[in-house]
Coordinates of C-alpha atoms in Angstrom, one line a residue:
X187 CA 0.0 0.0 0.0
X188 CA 1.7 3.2 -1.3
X189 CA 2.0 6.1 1.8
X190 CA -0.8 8.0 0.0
X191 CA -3.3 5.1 0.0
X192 CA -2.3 4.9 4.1
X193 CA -2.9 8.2 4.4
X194 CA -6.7 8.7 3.0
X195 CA -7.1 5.0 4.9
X196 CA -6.3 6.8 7.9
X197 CA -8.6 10.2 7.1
X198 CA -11.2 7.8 6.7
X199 CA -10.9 5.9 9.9
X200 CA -10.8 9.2 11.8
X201 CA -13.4 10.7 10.3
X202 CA -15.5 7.7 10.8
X203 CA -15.0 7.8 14.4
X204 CA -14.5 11.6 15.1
X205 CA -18.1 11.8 17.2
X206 CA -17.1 8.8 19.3
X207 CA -13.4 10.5 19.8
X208 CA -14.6 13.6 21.2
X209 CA -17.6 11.5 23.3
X210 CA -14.9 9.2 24.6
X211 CA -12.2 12.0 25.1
X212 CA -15.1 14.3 27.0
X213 CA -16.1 11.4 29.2
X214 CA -12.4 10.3 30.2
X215 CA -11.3 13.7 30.9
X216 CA -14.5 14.7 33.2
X217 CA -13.8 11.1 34.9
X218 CA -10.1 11.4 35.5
X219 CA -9.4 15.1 35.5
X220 CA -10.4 16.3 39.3
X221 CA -11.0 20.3 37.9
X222 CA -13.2 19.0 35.2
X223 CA -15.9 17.2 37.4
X224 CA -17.9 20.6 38.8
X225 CA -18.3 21.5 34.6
X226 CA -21.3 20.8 32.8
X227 CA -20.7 18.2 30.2
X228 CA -22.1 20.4 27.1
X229 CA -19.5 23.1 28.6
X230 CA -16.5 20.9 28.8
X231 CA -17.2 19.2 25.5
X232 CA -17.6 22.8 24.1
X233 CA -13.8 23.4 25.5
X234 CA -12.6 20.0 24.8
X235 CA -13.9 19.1 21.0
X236 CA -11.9 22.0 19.0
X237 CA -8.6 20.4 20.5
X238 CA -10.0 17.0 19.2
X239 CA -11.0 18.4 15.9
X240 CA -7.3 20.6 15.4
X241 CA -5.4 17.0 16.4
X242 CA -7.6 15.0 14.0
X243 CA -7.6 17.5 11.6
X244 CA -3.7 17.4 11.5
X245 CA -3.3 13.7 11.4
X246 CA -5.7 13.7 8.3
X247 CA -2.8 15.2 6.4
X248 CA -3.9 18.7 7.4
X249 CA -1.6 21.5 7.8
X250 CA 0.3 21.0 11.4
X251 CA 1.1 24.9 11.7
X252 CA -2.6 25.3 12.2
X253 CA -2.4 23.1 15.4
X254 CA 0.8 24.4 16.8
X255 CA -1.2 28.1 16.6
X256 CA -4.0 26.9 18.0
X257 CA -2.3 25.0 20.7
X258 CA -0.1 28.2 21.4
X259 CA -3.1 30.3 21.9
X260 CA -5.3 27.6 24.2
X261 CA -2.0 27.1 26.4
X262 CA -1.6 30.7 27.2
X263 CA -5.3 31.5 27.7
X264 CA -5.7 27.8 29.8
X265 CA -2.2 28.9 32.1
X266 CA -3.6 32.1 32.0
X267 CA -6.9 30.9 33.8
X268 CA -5.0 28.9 36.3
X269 CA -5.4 25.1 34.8
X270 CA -1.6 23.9 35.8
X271 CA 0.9 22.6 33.0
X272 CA 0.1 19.1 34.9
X273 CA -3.5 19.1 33.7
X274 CA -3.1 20.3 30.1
X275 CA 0.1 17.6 29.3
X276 CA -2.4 15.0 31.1
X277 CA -5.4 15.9 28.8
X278 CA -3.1 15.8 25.9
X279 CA -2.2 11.7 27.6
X280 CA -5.9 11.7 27.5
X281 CA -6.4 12.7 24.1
X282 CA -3.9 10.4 22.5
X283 CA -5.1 7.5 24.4
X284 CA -8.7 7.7 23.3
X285 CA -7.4 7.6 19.4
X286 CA -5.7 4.9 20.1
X287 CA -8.3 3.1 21.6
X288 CA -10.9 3.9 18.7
X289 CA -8.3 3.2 15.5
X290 CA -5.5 0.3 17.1
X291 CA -8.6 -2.5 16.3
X292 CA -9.8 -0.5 13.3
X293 CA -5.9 -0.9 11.3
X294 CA -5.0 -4.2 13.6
X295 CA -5.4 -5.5 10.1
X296 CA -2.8 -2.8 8.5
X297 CA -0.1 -3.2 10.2
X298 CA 2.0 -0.7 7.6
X299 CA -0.8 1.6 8.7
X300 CA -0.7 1.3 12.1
X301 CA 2.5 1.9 12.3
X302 CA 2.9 5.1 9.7
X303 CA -0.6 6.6 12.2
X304 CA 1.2 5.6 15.5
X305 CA 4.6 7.6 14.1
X306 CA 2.4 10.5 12.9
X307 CA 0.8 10.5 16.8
X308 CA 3.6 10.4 18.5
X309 CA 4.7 13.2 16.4
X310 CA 2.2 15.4 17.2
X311 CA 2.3 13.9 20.5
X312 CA 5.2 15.8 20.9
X313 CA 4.9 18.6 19.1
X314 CA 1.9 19.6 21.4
X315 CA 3.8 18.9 24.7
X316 CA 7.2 20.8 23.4
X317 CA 4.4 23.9 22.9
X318 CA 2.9 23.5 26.2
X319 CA 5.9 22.9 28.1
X320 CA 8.1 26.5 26.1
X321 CA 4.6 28.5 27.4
X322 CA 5.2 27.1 30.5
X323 CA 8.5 27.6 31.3
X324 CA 8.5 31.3 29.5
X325 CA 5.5 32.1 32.2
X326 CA 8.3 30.9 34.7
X327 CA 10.6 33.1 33.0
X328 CA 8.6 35.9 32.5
X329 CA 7.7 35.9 36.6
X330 CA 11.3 36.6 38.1

C-alpha cells in the first residue's frame, strides 16, 4: 500500500469515528481530571472538542502549523486561567489514548498503517507537549 493510500485510509478511519473520539475524550477527561468534574458536560465538550478536531484535523494530512497556533493560543489562555501545565500535558495523555483506543482495532489489520498513524501521533504527541511545556516555562521566566 503506497503512503498515500495509508494516508486517506487513515482520514477515513478518523473521520468515521470523530463523534465517538470527542464523546470518549469528554467522558475520560471529566472522569479522570479532578477540575473538570464541577463542569457541565455540554460546557467541557464545548472546551474539549476543537482540541480534538485541530489533532484530528492534523493527522488527516492537514496543515500541522494550524495546530501548533492553536495549541499556542489555548495554552496561554488555559495557564492564563490557572489550569496547571500538569493538567493540560495529562489531557493531551488523554487525548492520544482515546485515538488509540478507537483506530488500534480499526488498522489491527494494517499493520503498515498502524505503524505510519502511530509515528504520525507520536509526532504530534510531541509537538503539542514541546508547545505547552516552552509556554510554561517562559511564564516561569517571565515571573522573576
Amino acid at each position: 500500500m503506497s503512503t498515500q493510500d495509508q494516508e486517506t485510509q487513515i482520514a477515513q478511519v478518523l473521520e468515521t469515528h470523530r463523534e465517538s473520539m470527542v464523546t470518549a475524550f469528554v467522558q475520560y477527561v471529566i472522569n479522570t481530571i479532578p477540575g473538570y468534574r464541577t463542569i457541565p458536560v455540554d460546557q467541557v465538550r464545548a472546551q474539549l472538542r476543537p482540541s480534538m478536531d485541530k489533532l484530528i484535523d492534523s493527522l488527516c494530512g492537514h496543515d500541522t502549523a494550524v495546530l501548533a497556533q492553536f495549541v499556542e493560543d489555548l495554552g496561554r489562555r488555559r495557564l492564563q486561567a490557572g489550569i496547571p501545565i500538569q493538567a493540560q500535558l495529562s489531557a493531551t495523555q488523554v487525548m492520544r489514548e482515546v485515538i488509540n483506543q478507537h483506530i488500534m482495532p480499526t488498522l489491527a489489520g494494517s499493520p503498515a498503517t498502524l505503524a505510519t498513524f502511530q509515528r504520525t501521533l507520536d509526532r504530534r504527541q510531541a509537538m503539542v507537549s514541546n508547545i505547552l511545556t516552552r509556554i510554561y516555562l517562559g511564564s516561569v521566566t517571565d515571573q522573576k
